[in-house]
Short mmCIF file of C-alpha atoms in Angstrom, two decimals:
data_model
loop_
_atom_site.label_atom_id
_atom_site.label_comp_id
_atom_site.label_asym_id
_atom_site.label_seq_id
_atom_site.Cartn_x
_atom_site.Cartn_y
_atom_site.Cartn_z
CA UNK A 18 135.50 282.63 146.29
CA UNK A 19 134.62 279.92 148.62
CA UNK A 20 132.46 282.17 150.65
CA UNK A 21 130.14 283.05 147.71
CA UNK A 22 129.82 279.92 145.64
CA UNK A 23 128.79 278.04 149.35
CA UNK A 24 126.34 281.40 149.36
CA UNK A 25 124.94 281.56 145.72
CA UNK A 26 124.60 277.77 146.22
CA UNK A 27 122.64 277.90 149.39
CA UNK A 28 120.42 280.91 147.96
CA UNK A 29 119.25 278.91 145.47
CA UNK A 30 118.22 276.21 147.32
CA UNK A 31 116.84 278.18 150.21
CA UNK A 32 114.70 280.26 147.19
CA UNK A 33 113.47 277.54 145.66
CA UNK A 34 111.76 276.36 148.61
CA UNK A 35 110.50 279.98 149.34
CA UNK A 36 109.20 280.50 145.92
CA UNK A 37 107.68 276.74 146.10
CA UNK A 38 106.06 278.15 149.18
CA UNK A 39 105.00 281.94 147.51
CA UNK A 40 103.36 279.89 144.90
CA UNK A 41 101.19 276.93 147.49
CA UNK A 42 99.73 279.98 149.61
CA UNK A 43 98.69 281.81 146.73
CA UNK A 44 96.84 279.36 145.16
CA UNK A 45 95.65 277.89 148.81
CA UNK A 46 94.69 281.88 149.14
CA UNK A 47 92.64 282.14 145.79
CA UNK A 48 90.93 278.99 146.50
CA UNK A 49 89.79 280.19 150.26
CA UNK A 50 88.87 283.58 148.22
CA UNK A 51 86.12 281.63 146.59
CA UNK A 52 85.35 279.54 149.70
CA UNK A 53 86.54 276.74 148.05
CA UNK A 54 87.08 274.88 151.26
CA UNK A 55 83.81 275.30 152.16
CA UNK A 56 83.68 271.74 150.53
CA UNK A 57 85.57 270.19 153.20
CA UNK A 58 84.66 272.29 156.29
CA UNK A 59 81.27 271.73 155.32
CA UNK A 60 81.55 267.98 155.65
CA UNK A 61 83.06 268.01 159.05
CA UNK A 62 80.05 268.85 160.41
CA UNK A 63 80.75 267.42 164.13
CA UNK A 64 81.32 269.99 167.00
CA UNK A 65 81.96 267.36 169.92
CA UNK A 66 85.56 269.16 170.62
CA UNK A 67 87.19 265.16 171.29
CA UNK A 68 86.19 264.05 167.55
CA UNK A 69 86.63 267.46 165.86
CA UNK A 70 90.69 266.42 167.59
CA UNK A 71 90.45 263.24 165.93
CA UNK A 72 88.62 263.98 162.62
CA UNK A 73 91.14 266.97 161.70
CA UNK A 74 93.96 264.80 162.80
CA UNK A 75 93.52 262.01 160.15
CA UNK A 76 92.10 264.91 157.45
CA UNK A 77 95.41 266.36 157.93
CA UNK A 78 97.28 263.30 157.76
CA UNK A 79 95.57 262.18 154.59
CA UNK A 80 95.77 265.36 152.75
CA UNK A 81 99.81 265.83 153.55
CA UNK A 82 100.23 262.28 152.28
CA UNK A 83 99.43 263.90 149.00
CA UNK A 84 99.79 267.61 149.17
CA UNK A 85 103.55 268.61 150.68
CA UNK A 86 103.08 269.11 154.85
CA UNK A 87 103.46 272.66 154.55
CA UNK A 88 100.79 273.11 151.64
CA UNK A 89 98.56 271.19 154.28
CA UNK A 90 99.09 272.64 157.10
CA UNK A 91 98.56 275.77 155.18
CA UNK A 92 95.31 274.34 154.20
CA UNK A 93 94.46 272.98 157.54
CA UNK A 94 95.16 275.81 159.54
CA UNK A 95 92.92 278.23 157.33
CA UNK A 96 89.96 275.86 157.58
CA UNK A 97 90.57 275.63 161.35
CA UNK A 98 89.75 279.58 162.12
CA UNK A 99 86.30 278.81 160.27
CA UNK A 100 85.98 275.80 162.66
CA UNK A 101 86.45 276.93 165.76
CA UNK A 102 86.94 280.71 167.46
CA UNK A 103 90.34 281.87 168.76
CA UNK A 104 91.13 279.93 171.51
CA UNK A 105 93.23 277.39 173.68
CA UNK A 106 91.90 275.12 172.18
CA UNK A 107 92.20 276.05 168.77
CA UNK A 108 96.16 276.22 169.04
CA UNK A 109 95.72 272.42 170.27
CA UNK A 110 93.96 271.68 167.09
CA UNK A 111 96.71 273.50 165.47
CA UNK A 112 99.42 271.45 166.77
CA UNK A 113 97.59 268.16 166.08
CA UNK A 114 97.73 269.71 162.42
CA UNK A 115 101.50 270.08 162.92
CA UNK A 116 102.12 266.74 163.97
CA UNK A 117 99.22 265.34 161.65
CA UNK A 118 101.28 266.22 158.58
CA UNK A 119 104.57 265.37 159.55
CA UNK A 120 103.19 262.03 160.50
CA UNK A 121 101.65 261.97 157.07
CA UNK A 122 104.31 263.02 154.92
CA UNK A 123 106.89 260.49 156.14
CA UNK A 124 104.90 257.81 154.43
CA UNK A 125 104.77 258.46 150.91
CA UNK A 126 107.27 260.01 148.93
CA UNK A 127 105.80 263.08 147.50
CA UNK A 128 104.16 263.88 151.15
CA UNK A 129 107.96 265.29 152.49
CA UNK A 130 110.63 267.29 151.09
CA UNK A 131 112.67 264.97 153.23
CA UNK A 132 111.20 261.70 152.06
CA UNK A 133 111.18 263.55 148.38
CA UNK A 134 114.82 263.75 148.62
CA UNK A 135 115.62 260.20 149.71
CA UNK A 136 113.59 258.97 146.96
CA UNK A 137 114.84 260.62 144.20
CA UNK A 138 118.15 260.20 145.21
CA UNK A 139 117.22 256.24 145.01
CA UNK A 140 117.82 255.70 149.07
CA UNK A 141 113.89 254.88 149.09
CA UNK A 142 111.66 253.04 146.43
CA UNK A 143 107.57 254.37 146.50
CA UNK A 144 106.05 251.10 146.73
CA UNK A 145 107.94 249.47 149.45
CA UNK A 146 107.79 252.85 151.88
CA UNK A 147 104.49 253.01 151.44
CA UNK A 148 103.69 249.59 152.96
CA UNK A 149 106.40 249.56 155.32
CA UNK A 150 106.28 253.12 157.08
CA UNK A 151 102.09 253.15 156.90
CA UNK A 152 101.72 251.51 160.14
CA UNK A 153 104.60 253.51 162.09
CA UNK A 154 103.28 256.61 160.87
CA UNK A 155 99.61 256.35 161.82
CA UNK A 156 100.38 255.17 165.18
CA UNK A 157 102.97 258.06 165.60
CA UNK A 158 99.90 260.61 164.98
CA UNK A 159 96.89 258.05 167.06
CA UNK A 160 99.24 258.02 170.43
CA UNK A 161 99.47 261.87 170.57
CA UNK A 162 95.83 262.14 169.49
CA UNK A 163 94.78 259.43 172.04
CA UNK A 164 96.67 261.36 174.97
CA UNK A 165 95.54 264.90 174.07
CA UNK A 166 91.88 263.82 174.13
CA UNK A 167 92.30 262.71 177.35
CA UNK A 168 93.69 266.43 178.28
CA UNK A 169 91.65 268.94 180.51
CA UNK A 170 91.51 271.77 177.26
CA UNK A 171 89.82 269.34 175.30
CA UNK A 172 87.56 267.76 177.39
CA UNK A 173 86.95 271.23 179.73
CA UNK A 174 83.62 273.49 179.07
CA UNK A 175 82.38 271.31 176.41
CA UNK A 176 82.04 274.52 174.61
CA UNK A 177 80.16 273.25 171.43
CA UNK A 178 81.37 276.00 169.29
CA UNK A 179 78.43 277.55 167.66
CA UNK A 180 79.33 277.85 164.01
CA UNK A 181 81.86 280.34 163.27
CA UNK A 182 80.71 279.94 159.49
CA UNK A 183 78.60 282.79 159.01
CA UNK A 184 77.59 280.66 155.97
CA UNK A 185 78.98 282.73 153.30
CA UNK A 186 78.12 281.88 149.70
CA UNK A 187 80.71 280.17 147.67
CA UNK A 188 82.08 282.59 144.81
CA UNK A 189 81.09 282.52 141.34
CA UNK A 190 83.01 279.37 139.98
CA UNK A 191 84.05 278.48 143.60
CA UNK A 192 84.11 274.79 142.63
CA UNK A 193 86.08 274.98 139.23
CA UNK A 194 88.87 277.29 141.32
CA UNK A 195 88.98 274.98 144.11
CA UNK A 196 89.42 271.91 141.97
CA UNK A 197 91.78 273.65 139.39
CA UNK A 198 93.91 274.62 142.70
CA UNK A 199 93.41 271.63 143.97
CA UNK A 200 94.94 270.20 141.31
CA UNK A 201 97.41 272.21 140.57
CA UNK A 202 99.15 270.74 143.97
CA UNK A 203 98.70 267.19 143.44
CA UNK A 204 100.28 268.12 139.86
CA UNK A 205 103.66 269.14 141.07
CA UNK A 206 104.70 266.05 141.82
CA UNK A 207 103.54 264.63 138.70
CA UNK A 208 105.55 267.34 136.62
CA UNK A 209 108.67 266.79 138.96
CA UNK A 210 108.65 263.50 137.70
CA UNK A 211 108.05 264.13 133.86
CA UNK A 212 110.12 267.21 133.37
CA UNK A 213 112.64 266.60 136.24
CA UNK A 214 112.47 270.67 136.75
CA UNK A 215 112.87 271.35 140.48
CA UNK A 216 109.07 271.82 142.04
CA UNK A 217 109.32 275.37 142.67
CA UNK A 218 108.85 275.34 138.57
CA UNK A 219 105.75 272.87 138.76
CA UNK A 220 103.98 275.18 141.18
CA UNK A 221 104.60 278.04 139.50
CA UNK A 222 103.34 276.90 136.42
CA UNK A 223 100.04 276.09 138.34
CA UNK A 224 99.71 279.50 139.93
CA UNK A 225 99.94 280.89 136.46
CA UNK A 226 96.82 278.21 134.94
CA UNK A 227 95.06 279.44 137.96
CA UNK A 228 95.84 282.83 137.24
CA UNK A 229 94.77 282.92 133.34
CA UNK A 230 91.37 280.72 134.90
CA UNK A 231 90.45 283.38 137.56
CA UNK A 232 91.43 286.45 135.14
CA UNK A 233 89.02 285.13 132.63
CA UNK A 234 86.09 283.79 135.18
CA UNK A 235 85.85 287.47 136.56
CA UNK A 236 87.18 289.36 133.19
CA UNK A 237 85.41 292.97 133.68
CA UNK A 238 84.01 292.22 136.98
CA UNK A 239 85.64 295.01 138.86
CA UNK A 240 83.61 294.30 141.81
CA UNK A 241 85.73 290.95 141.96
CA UNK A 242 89.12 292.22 142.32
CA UNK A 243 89.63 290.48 145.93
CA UNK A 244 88.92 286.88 144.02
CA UNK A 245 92.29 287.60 141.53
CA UNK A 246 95.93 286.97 141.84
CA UNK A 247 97.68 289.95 142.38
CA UNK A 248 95.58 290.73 145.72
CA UNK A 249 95.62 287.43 146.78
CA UNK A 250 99.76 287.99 146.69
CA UNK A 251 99.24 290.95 148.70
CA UNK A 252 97.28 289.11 150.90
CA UNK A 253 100.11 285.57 151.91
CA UNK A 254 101.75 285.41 154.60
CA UNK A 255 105.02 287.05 152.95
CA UNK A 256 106.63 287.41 156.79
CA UNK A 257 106.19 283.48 157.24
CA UNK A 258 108.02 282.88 154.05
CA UNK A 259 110.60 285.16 154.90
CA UNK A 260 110.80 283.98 158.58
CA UNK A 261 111.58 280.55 156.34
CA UNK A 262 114.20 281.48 154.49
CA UNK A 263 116.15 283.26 157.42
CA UNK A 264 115.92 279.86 159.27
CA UNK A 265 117.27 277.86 156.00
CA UNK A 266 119.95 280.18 155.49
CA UNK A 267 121.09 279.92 159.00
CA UNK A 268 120.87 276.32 159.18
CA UNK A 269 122.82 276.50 155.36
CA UNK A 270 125.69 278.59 156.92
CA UNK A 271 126.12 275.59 159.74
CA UNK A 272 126.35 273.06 156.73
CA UNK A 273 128.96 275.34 155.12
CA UNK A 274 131.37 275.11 157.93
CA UNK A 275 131.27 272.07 158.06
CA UNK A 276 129.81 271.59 161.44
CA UNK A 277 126.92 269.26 160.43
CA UNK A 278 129.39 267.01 158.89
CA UNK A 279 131.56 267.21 162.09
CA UNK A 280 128.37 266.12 164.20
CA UNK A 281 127.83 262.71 161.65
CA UNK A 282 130.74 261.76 162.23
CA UNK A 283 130.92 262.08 166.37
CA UNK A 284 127.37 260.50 165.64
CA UNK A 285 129.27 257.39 163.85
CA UNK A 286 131.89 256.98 166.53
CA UNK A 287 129.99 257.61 169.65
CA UNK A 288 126.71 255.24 168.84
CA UNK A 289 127.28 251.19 168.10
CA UNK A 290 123.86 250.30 166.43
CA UNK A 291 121.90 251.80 163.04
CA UNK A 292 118.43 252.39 164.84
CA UNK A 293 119.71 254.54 167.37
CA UNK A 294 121.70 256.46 164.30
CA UNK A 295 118.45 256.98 162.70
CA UNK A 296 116.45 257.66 165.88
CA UNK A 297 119.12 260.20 167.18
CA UNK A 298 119.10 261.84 164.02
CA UNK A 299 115.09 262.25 164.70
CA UNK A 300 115.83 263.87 167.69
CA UNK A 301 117.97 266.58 165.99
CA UNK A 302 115.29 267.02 163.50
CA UNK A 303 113.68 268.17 166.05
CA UNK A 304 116.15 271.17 167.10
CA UNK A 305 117.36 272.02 163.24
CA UNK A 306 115.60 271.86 160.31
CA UNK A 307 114.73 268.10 158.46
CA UNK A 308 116.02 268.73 155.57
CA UNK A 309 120.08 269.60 155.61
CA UNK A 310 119.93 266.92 158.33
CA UNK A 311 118.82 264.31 155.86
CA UNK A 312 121.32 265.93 153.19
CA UNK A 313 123.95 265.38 155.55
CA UNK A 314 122.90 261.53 156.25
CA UNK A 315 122.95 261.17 152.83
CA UNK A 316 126.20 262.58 152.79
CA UNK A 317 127.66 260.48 155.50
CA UNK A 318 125.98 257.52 154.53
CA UNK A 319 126.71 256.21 150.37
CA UNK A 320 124.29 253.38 148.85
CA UNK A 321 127.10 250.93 149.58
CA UNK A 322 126.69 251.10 153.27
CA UNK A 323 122.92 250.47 153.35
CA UNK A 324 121.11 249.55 150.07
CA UNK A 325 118.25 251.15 148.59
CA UNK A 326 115.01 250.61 150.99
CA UNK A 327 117.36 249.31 154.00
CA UNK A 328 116.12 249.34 156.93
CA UNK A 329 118.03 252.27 158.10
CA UNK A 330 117.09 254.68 155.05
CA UNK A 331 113.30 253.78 155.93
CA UNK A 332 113.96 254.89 159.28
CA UNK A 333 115.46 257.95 158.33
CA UNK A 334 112.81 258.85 156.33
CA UNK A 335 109.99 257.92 159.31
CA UNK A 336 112.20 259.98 162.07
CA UNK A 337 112.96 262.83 160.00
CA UNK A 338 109.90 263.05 158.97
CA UNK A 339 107.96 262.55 162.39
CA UNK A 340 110.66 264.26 164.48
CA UNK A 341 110.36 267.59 163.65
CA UNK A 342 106.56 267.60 165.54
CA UNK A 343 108.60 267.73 168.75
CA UNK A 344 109.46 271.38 168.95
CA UNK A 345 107.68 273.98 166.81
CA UNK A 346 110.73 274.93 165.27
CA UNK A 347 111.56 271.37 163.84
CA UNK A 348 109.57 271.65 160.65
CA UNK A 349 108.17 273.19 158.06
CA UNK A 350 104.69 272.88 159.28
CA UNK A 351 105.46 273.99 162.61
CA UNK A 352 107.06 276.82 161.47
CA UNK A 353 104.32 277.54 159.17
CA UNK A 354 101.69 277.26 161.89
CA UNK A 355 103.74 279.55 164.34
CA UNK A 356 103.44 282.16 161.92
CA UNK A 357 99.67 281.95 161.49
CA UNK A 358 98.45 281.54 164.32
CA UNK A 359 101.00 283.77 166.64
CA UNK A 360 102.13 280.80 168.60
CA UNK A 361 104.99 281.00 170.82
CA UNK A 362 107.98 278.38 171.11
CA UNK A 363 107.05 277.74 174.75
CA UNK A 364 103.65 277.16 174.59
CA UNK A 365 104.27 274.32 172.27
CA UNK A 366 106.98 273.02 174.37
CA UNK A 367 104.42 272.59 177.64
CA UNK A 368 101.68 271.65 175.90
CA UNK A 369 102.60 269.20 173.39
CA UNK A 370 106.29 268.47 172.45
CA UNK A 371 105.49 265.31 175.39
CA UNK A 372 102.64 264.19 173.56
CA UNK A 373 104.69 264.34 169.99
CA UNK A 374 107.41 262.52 171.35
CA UNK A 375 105.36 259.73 172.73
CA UNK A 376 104.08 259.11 169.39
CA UNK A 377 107.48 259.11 167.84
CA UNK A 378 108.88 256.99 170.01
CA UNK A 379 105.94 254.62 169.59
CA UNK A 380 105.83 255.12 165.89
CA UNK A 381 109.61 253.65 165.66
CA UNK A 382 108.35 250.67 168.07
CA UNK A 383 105.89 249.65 165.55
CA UNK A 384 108.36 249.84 163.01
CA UNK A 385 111.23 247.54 165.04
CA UNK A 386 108.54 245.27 165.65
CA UNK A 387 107.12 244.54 162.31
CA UNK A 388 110.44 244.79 160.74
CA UNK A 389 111.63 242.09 163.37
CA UNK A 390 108.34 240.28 163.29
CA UNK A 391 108.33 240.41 159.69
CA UNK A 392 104.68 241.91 159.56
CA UNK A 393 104.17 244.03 156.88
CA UNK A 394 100.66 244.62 155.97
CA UNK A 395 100.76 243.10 152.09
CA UNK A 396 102.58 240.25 153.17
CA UNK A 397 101.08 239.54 156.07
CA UNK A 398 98.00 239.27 153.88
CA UNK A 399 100.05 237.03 151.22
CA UNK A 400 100.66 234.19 154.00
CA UNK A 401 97.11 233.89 155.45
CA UNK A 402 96.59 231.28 152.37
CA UNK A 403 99.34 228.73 153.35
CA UNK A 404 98.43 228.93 156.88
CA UNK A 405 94.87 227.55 155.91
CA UNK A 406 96.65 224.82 153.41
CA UNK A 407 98.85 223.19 156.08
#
């Protein structure tokens, strides 16, 4: 009995986030039907290889501050094969996209399942993680960026990739779908909050408005079967979402026994000070997936230890968050962008898991030091007046 409630209960949360996940690359898949994107790719319009680096980095980081990180590296990645050909340097882009929307999510609270869950569980308030974990979060994506431009791949052969855009025309409608599906993304935070229905629901319900919208845009077109639904399903990556839930239900059997409890608790007798909880815990993001790690903080940790928006939930959030750009197999994204783009777990290991950590470690830094400095941006702002009065 045991055995199959801790099952039926781990199904369902490992299928929401695979359904959640059916839903964002079908409507990411309609949209790039229509060459929807061709609004953004045709704005980044540079080829210099160092500022395309930089220019997808903060793109990335933007967009997953709103969209979920795997929706945007989802996104990202797809936009990437029409930026550049297949290449070394390619996967680098990839992997700033990787760490680009980890570093983004961890500063708002609809940009992360894991800072999602801290919020709504009250460990986090929007307002006050917003200004507090900007600054750590931007530098944790500028240090990585800043060393990887100075790598040979990036700077080699200054191979000005000729445009890989043989410019194709954007579909009938291309606009309406890509703003509709656009939409539809930003919404399911919106309708998490109104309905209090799990997202999976919220996403769903946007797939189907998108569906009705593209059934009745090409209605009798039967030219225009490639721009509907049911063969844009047939044409997700079903073996990355499947890939997912293996890994969730893997890491959910670990939780079961009890094991990830066992390890909080070693964690609580075996290291004196907070930070170092919260940066170890990063770390470990790194190896197993963010979120049961942060369900099991939560579940160490109660409210009455550290208040809502303490410093230590904050930093939970940021290293959760940021830690799993370490190793390709710490987050969502990574995973994602393994899948797509046939990357192997070594490959990211040599080329940028230093890089990642650099930034992470830099990224908690800036957070120590304006915590213990007292510099956040609004208030830093707020005293500038009395200085000038005395």
């Amino acid at each position: 009995d045991i055995a199959l409630s801790e099952l039926s209960h781990a199904t369902a949360e490992v299928s929401e986030i695979v359904f959640f996940l059916l839903g964002a690359m079908t409507i990411v898949e309609i949209v790039d039907a229509h060459q929807g994107f061709k609004l953004v790719t045709d704005n980044i319009t540079t080829r210099k290889p160092k500022t395309l680096l930089w220019v997808v980095g903060f793109v990335t980081f933007f967009l997953s501050s709103i969209l979920d990180n795997l929706t945007s590296t989802i996104v990202m990645v797809s936009l990437l094969r029409k930026l550049a050909p297949p290449s070394e340097y390619r996967k680098l882009l990839g992997a700033v996209v990787v760490i680009a929307a980890n570093a983004g999510g961890a500063w708002t609270p609809i940009g992360d399942v894991t800072t999602t869950m801290l919020w709504i569980h009250g460990q986090i308030s929007t307002l006050s993680t917003m200004k507090d974990l900007f600054l750590p979060s931007a530098v944790s994506l500028a240090v990585p960026l800043a060393l990887l431009s100075l790598t040979s791949e990036v700077n080699g052969k200054g191979q000005n990739s000729a445009d890989v855009l043989a410019s194709e025309q954007m579909a009938p409608r291309g606009q309406l779908v890509f703003s509709v599906g656009l939409g539809a993304l930003v919404f399911v935070p919106v309708f998490k909050a109104l309905t209090g229905l799990p997202p999976y629901m919220g996403m769903l319900l946007g797939l189907g408005v998108l569906w009705i919208i593209t059934d009745a845009i090409h209605y009798g077109e039967s030219e225009r079967q490639r721009l509907k639904v049911p063969q844009a399903l047939s044409r997700i990556d079903t073996q990355g979402a499947l890939f997912f839930l293996g890994i969730l239900l893997s890491v959910s059997s670990l939780e079961a026994a009890g094991i990830l409890r066992e390890l909080a608790n070693y964690l609580d007798a075996h290291i004196p000070s907070t930070e170092l909880i919260a940066s170890a815990i990063g770390v470990v993001s790194a190896i197993i997936d963010n979120v049961p790690l942060v369900a099991a903080t939560m579940g160490m940790y109660d409210l009455s230890s550290f208040p809502q928006d303490s410093e230590f939930w904050q930093l939970v959030a940021f290293c959760a968050g940021t830690g799993g750009s370490m190793l390709v197999i710490g987050s969502a994204a990574g995973v994602a962008f393994m899948g797509m783009e046939k990357v192997d777990f070594f490959w990211y290991m040599k080329k940028v898991s230093g890089f990642a950590f650099a930034g992470y470690a830099a990224g908690i830094a800036a957070y120590l030091a304006t915590h213990n400095l007292n510099i956040s941006l609004p208030t830093a702002l707020a005293q500038v007046p009395f200085l000038h009065g005395s």
